Short mmCIF file of C-alpha atoms and ligand atoms in Angstrom, two decimals:
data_model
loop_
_atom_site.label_atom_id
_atom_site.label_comp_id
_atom_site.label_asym_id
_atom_site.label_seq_id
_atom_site.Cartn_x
_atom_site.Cartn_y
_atom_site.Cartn_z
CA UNK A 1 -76.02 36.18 -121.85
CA UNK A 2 -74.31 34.99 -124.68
CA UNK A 3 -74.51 37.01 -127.75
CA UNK A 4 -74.37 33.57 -129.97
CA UNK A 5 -75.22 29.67 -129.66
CA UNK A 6 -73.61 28.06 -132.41
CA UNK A 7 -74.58 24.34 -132.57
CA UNK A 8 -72.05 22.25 -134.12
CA UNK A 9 -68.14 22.66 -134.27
CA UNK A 10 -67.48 21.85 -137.40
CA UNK A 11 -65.92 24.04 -140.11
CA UNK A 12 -68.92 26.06 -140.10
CA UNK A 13 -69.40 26.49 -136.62
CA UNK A 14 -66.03 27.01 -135.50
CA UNK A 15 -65.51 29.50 -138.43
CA UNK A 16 -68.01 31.41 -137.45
CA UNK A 17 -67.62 31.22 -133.43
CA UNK A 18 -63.74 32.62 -134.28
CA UNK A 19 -64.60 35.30 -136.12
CA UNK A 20 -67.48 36.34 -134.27
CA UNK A 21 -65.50 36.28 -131.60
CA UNK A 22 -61.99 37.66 -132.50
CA UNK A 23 -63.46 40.32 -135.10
CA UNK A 24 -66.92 41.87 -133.18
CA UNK A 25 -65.78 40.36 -129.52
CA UNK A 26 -69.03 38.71 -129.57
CA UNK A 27 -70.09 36.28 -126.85
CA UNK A 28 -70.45 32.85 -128.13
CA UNK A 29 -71.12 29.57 -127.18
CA UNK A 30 -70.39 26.31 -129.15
CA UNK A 31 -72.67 23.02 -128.56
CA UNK A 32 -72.00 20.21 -130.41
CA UNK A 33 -73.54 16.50 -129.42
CA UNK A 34 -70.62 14.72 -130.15
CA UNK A 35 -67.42 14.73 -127.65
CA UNK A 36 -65.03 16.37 -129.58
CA UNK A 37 -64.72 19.59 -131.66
CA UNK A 38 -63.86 19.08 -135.72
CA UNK A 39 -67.36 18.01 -137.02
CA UNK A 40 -66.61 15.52 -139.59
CA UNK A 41 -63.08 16.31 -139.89
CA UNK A 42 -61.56 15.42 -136.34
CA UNK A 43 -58.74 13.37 -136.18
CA UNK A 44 -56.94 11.81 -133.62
CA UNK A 45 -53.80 9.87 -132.18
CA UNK A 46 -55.31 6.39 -131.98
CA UNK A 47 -53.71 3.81 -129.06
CA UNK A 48 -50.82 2.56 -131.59
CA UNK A 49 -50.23 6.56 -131.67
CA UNK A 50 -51.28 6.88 -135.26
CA UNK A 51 -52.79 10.23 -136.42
CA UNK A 52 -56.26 8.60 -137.77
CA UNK A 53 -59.36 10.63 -139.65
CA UNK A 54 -62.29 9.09 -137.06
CA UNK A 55 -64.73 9.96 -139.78
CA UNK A 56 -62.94 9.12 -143.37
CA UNK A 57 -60.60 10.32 -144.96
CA UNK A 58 -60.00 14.51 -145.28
CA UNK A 59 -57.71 16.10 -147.53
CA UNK A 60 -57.58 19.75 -147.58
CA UNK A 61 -57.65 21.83 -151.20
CA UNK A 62 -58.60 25.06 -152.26
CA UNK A 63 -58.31 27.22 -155.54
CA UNK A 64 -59.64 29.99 -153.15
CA UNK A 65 -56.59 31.92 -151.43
CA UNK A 66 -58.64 33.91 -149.30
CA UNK A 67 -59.71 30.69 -147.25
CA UNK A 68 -56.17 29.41 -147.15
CA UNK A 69 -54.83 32.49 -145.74
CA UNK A 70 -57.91 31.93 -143.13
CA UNK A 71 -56.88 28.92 -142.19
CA UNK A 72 -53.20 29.53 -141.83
CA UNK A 73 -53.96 31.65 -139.15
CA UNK A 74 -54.57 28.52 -137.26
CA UNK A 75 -52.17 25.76 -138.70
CA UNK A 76 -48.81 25.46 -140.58
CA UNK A 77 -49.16 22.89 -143.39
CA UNK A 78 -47.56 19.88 -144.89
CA UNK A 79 -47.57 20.18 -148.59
CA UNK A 80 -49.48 16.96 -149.80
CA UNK A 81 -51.26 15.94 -153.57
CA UNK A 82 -53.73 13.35 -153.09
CA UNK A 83 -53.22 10.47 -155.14
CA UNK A 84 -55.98 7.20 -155.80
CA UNK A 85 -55.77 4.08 -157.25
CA UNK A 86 -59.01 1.96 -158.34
CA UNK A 87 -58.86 -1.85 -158.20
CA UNK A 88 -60.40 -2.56 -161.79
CA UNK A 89 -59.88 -5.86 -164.17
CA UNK A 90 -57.33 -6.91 -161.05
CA UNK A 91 -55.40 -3.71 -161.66
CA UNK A 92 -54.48 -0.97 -159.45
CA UNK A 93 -54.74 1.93 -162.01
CA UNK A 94 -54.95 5.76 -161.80
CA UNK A 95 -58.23 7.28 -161.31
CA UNK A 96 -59.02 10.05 -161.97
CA UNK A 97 -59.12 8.28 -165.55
CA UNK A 98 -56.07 9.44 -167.51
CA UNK A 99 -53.92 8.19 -170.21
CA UNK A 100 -51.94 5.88 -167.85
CA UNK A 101 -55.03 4.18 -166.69
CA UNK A 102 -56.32 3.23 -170.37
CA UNK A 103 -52.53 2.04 -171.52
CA UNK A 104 -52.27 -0.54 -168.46
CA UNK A 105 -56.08 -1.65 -168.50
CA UNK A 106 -55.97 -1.89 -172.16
CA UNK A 107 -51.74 -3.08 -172.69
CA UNK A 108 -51.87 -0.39 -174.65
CA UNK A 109 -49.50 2.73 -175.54
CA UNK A 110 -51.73 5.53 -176.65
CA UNK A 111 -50.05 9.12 -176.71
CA UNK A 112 -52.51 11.76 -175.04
CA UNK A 113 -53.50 12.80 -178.68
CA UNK A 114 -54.65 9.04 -179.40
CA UNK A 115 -56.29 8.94 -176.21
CA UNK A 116 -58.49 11.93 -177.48
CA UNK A 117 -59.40 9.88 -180.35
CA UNK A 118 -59.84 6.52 -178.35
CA UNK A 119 -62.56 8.80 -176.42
CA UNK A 120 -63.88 10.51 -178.99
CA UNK A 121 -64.93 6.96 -180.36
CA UNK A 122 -66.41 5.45 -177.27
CA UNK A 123 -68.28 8.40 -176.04
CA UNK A 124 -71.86 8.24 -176.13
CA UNK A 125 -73.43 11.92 -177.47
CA UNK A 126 -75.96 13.40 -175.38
CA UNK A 127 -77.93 16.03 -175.68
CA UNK A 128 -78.36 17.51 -172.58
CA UNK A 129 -75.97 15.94 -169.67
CA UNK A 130 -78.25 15.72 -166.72
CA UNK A 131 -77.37 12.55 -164.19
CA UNK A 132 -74.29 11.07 -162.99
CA UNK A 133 -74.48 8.19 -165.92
CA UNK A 134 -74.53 10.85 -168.75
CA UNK A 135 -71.58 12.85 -166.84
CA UNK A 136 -69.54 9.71 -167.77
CA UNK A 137 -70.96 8.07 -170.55
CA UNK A 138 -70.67 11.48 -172.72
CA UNK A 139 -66.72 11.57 -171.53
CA UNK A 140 -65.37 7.68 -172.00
CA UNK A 141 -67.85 5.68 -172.87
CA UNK A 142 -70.23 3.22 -171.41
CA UNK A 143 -67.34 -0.14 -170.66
CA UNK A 144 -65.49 2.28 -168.26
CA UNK A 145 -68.20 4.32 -166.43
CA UNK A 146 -69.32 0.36 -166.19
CA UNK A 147 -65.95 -0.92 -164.82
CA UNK A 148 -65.65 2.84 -162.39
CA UNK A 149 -68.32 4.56 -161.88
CA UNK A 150 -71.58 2.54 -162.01
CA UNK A 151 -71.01 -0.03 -159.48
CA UNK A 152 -68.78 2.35 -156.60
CA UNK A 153 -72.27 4.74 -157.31
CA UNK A 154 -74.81 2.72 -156.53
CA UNK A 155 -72.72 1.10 -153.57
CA UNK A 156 -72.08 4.69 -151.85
CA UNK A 157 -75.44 6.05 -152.79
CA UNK A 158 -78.02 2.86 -153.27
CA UNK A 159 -78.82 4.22 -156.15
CA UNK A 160 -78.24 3.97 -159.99
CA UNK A 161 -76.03 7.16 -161.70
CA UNK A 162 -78.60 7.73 -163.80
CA UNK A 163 -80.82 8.40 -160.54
CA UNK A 164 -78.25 11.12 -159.16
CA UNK A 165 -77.80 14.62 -159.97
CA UNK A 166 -74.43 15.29 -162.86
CA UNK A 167 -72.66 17.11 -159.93
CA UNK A 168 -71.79 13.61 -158.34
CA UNK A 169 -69.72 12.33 -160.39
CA UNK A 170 -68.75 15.15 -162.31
CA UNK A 171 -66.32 15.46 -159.45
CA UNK A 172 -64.20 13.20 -161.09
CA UNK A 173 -62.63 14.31 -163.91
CA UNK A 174 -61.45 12.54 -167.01
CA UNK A 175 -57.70 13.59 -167.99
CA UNK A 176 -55.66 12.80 -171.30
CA UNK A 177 -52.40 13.69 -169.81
CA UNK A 178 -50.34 11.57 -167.09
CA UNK A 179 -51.43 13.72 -164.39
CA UNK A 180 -52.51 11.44 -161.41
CA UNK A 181 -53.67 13.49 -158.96
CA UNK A 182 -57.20 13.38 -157.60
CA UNK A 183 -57.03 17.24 -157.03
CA UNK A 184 -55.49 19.90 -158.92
CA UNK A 185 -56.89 23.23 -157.02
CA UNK A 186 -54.10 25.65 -156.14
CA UNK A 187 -53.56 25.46 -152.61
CA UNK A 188 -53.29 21.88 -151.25
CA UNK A 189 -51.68 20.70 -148.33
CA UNK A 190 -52.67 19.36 -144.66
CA UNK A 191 -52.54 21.18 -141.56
CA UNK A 192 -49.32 20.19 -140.18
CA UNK A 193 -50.23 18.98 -136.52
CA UNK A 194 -53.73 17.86 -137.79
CA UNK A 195 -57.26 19.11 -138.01
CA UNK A 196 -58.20 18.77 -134.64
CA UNK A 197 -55.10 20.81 -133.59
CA UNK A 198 -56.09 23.66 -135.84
CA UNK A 199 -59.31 23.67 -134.58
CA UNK A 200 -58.19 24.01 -130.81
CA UNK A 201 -56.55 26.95 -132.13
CA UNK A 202 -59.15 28.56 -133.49
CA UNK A 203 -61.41 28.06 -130.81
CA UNK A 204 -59.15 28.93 -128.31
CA UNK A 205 -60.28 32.69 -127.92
CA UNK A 206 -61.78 34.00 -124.03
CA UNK A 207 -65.21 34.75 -125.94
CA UNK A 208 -65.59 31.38 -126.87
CA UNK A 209 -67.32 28.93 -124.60
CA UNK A 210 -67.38 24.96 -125.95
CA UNK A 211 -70.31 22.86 -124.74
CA UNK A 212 -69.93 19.11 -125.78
CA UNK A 213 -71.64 16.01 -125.45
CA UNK A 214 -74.97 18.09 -125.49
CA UNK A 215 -78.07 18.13 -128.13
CA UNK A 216 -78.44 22.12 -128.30
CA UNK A 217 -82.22 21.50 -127.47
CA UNK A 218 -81.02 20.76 -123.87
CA UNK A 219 -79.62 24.16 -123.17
CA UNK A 220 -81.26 26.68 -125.62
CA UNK A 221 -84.45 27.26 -123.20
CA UNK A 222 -81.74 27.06 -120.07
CA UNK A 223 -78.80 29.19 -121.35
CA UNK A 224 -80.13 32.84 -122.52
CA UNK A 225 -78.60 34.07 -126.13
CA UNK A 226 -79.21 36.33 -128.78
CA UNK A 227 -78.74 34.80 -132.42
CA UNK A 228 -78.37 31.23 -133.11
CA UNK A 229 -76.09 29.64 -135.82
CA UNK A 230 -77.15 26.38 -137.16
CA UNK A 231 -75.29 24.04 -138.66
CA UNK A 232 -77.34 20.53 -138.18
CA UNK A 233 -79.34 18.87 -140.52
CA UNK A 234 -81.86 21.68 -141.77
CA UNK A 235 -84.37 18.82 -141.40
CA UNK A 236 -83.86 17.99 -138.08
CA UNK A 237 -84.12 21.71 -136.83
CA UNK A 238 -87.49 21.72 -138.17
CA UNK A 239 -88.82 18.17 -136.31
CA UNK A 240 -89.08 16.73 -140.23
CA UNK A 241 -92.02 18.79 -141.14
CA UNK A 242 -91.97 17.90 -144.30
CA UNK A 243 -90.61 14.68 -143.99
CA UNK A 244 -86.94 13.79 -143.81
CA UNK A 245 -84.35 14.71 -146.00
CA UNK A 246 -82.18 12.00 -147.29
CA UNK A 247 -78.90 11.93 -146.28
CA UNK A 248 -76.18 8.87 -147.29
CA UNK A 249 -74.20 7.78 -144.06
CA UNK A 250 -71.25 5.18 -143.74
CA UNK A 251 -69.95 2.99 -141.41
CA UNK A 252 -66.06 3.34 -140.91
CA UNK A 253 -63.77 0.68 -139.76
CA UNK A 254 -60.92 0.95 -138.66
CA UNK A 255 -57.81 -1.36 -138.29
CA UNK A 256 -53.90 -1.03 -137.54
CA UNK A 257 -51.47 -3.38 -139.03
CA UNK A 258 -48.32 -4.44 -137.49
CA UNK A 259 -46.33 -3.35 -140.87
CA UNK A 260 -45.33 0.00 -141.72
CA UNK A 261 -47.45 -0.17 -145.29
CA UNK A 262 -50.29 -1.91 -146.23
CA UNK A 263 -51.03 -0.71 -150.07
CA UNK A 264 -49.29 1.15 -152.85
CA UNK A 265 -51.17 4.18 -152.40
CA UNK A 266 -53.08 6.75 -150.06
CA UNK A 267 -56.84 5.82 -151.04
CA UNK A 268 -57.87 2.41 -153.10
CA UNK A 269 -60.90 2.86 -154.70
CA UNK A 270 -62.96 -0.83 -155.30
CA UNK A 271 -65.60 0.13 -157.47
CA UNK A 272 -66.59 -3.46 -158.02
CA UNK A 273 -65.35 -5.83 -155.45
CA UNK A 274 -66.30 -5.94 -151.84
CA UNK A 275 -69.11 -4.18 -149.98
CA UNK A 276 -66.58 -0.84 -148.66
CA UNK A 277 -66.15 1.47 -151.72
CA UNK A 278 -62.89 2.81 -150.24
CA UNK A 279 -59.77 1.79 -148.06
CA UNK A 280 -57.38 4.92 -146.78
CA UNK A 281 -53.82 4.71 -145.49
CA UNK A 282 -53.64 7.44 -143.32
CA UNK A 283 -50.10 8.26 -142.87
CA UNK A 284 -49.64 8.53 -146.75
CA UNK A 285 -51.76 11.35 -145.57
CA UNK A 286 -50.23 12.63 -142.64
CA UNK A 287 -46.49 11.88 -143.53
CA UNK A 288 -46.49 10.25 -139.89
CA UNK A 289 -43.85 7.86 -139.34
CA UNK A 290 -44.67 4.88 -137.24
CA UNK A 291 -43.84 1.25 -137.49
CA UNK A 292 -47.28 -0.14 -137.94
CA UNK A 293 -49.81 1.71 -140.13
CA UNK A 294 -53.23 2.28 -140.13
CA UNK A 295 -56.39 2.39 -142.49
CA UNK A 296 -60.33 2.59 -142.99
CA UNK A 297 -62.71 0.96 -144.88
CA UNK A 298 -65.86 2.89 -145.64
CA UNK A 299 -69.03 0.91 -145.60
CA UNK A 300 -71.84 2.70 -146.97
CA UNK A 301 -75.40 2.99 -145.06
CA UNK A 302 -78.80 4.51 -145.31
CA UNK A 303 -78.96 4.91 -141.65
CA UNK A 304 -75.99 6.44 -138.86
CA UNK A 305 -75.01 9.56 -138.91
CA UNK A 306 -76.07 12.61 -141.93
CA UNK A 307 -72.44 12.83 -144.08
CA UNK A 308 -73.70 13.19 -146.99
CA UNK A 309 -76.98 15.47 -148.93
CA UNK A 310 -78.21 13.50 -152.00
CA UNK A 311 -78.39 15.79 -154.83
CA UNK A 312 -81.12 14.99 -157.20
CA UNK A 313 -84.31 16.93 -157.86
CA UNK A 314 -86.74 15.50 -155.12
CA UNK A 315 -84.02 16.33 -152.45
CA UNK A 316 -83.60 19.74 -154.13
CA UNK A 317 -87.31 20.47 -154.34
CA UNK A 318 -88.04 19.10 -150.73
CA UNK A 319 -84.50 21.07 -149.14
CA UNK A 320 -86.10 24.56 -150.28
CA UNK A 321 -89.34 23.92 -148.62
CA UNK A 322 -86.95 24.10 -145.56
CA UNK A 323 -84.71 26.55 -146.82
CA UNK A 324 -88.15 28.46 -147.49
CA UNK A 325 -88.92 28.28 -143.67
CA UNK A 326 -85.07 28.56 -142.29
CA UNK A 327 -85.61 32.09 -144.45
CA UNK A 328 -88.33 33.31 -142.35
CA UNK A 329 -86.64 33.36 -139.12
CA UNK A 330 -83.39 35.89 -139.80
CA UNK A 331 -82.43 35.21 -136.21
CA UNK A 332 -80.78 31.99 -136.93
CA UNK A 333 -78.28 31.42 -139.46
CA UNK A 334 -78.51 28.15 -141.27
CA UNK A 335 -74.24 27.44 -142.57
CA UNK A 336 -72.57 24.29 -143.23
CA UNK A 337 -73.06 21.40 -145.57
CA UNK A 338 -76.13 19.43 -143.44
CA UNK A 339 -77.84 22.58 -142.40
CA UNK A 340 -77.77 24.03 -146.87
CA UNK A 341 -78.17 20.60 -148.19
CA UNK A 342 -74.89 21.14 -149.92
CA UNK A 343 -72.61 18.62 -150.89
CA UNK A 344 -69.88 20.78 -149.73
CA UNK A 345 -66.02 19.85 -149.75
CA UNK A 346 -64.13 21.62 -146.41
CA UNK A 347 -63.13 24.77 -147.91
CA UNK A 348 -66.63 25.77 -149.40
CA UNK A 349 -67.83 25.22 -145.58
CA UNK A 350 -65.10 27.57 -144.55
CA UNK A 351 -65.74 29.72 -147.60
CA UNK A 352 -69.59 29.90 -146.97
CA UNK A 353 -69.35 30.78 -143.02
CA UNK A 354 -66.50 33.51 -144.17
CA UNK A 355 -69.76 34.80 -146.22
CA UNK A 356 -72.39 34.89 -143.21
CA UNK A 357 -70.23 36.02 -141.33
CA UNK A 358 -69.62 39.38 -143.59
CA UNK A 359 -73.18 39.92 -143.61
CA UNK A 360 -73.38 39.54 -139.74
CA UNK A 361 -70.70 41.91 -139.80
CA UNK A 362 -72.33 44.64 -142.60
CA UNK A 363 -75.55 44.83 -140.12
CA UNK A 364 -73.83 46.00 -137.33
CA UNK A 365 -71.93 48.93 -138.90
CA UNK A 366 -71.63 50.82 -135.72
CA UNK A 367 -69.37 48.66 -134.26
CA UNK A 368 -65.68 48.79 -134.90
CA UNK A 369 -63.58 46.06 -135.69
CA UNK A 370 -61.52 44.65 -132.29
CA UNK A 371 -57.69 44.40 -133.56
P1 FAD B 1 -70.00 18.95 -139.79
O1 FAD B 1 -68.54 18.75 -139.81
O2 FAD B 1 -70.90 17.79 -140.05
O3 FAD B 1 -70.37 19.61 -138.39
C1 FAD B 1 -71.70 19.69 -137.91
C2 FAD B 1 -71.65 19.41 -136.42
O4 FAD B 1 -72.95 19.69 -135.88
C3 FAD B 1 -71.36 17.96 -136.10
O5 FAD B 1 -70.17 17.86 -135.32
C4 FAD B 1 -72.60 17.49 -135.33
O6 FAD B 1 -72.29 16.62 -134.25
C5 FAD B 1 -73.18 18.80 -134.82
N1 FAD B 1 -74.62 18.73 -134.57
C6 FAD B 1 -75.59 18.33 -135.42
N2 FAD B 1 -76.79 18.39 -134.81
C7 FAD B 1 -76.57 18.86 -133.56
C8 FAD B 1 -77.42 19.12 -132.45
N3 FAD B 1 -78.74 18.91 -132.51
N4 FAD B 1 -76.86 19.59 -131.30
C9 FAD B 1 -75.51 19.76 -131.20
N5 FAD B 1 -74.65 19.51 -132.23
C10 FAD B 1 -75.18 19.07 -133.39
N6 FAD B 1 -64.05 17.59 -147.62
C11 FAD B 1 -62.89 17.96 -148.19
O7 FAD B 1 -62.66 19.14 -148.45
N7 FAD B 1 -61.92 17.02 -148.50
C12 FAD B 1 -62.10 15.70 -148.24
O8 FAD B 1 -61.22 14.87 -148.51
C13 FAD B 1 -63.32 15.29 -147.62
N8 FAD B 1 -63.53 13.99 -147.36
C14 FAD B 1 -64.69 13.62 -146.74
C15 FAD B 1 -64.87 12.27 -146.45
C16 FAD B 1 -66.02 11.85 -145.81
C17 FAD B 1 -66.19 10.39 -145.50
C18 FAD B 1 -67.03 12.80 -145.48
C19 FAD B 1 -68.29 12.35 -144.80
C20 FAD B 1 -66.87 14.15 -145.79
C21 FAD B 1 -65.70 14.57 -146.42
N9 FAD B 1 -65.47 15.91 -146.72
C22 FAD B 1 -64.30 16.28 -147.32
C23 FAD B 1 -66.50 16.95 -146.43
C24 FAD B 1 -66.28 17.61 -145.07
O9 FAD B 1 -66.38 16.65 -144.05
C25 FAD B 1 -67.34 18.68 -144.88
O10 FAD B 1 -67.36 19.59 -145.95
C26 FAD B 1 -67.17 19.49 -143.61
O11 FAD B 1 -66.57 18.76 -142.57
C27 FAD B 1 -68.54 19.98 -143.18
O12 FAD B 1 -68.43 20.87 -142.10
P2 FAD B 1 -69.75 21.40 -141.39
O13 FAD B 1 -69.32 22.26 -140.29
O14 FAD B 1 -70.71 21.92 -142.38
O15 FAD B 1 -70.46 20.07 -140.82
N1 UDP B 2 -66.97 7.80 -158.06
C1 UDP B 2 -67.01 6.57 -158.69
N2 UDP B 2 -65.86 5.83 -158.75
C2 UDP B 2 -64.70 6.25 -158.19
C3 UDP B 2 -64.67 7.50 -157.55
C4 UDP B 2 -65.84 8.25 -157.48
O1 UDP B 2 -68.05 6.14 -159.17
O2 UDP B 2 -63.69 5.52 -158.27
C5 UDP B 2 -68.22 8.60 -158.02
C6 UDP B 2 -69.11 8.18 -156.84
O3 UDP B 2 -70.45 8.38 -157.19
C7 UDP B 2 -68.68 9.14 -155.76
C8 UDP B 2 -68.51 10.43 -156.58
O4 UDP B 2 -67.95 9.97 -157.83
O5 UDP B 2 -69.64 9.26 -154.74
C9 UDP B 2 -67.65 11.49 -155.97
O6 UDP B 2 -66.38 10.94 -155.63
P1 UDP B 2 -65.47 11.59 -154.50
O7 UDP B 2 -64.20 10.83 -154.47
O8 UDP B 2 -65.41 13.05 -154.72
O9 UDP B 2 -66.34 11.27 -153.20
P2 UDP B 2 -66.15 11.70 -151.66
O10 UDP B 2 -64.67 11.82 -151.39
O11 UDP B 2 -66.90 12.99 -151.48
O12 UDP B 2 -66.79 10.57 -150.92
#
């Protein structure tokens, strides 16, 4: 009798089958339908022996300490800043935007306090800033949300910014300063040896039983277990009875070139050009060293695999009809970014599974911690 069935070994899953198991010695078993362990952010040694993301690019930042300290349980890390270029006007400039990126699309030489100005003039004033287009708009005008934003939108997402919910794009931000990173939490770095490694490690406890290659609706009438943690598509778990929830996929592909570099930066951005909205150098990534190198090109897709909720209202309204019946059975825990309809980055998945798991933990009070 296992004590849990987690399906899915993602971040959320294997979060939750480590501390379940390490912390309350908890039996638990981990399904996942796919062959490997990782979720969406396995990687791999491909056959040129290059450390590759199978599913896209993932680069690992926090501003919250208590999930690195989590996480370094299970990895060292290499220090790494993300950096991103976007092929605009037959440029390869910054983006974020910042004041680099207007000087070399523009030949111009603002200072940071002219750039202020500069955006102060092209900014369109809005009253309330609701969609993805006004997130933009309101910040640098309408020629550059046209020549960054508008076209890489409605190529990842079929659908216009002004159809999307502000928190899309308002991951971007806008800068004034030089600063060219894409990320500027805190903590940010890459687990040395990989993802994949870390998550070995953390699933590498005696409590912990992994099932793969199997839908957990082949085992959960065969194998006997307590509590269930979730962490599919919330949809899917309840056969679509309301209908499905939309979720963006992409289609990755992958290539090696016989070269050690094939572009002047970790992640291009082609907001305008070409049907992929992004091509990744990995080992800009990985700091791998390796004679030939090796990238992806992300193609987006309605159908293929769930990667990513669509936040607009609809979804919103339609995701807590299911939330509304995932609430009604307490027995199984719904965590992870498919299973809350959350466009979640990796650390919030960790961050939200560390939170279920301390209210696992504050229901059984009676039983003491295992050191
Ligand atoms: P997942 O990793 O999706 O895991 C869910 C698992 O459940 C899957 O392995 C699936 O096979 C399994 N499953 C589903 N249904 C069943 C079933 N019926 N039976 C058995 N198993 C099932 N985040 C960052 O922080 N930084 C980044 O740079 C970044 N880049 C990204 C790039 C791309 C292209 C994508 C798609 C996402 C990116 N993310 C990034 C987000 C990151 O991937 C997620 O936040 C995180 O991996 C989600 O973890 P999870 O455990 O919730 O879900
Ligand atoms: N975006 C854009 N142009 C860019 C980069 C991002 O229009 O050059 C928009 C796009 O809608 C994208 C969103 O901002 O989906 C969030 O970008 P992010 O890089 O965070 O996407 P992710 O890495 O999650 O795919």
């Amino acid at each position: 009798m296992f004590d849990y069935l987690i399906v899915g070994a993602g971040f959320a899953g294997s979060v939750l089958a480590e501390r379940l198991a390490s912390q309350l010695g908890k039996k638990v078993l981990i399904v996942d339908k796919r062959n490997h362990i990782g979720g969406n952010a396995y990687d791999h040694y491909n056959e040129d022996g290059i450390l590759v993301h199978k599913y896209g690019p993932h680069i690992f930042h926090t501003n919250s300490k208590d999930v690195f300290q989590y996480l370094s349980n299970f990895t060292q890390w290499r220090s790494y800043e993300h950096r991103v270029r976007a092929s605009v006007d037959g440029q390869l400039v910054p983006i974020p935007i910042n004041l680099d990126t207007i000087n070399k699309l523009y030949g111009l030489n603002l200072t940071s306090f002219e750039l202020e100005e500069f955006f102060a003039k092209v900014a369109e004033k809005k009253e309330y800033i609701r969609t993805s287009e006004d997130v933009v708009v309101s910040k640098v005008g309408r020629e550059l949300y046209e020549k960054f934003f508008r076209n890489y939108t409605r190529k990842q997402w079929d659908m216009d910014p002004s159809e999307l919910d502000k928190s899309v794009t308002a991951r971007v931000p806008t800068r004034t300063n030089r600063d060219d990173r894409y990320f500027t939490d805190t903590y940010q770095a890459m687990p040395l040896h990989g993802f994949t490694a870390m998550f070995e490690k953390m699933l590498s406890h005696p409590n912990i039983k992994i099932m793969l290659n199997t839908d957990y609706r082949e085992i959960q009438n065969v194998i006997p277990y307590r509590q269930m943690i979730y962490t599919g598509p919330i949809d899917a778990f309840f056969d679509y009875r309301y209908g499905k929830l939309p979720y963006r996929s992409l289609e990755f592909k992958h290539e090696t070139h016989n070269k050690p570099v094939h572009q002047p930066a970790p992640v291009v951005n082609y907001p305008n050009e070409h049907l992929y909205t992004r091509c990744t150098e990995f080992k800009y990534l990985t700091g791998q060293e390796h004679s030939k190198t090796s990238i992806v090109y992300e193609f987006p897709q309605a159908e293929g695999d769930p990667y990513y909720p669509v936040p607009r209202p609809e979804n919103a309204e339609l995701y807590k009809k299911y939330k509304a019946l995932a609430d009604a059975i307490p027995e199984v825990y719904f965590v992870g970014r498919l299973a809350t309809y959350k466009y979640y980055n990796m650390d919030q998945c960790v961050a939200q599974a560390l939170t279920v798991f301390k209210e696992i933990r504050t229901k059984e009070p009676e039983k003491p911690l295992v050191l």
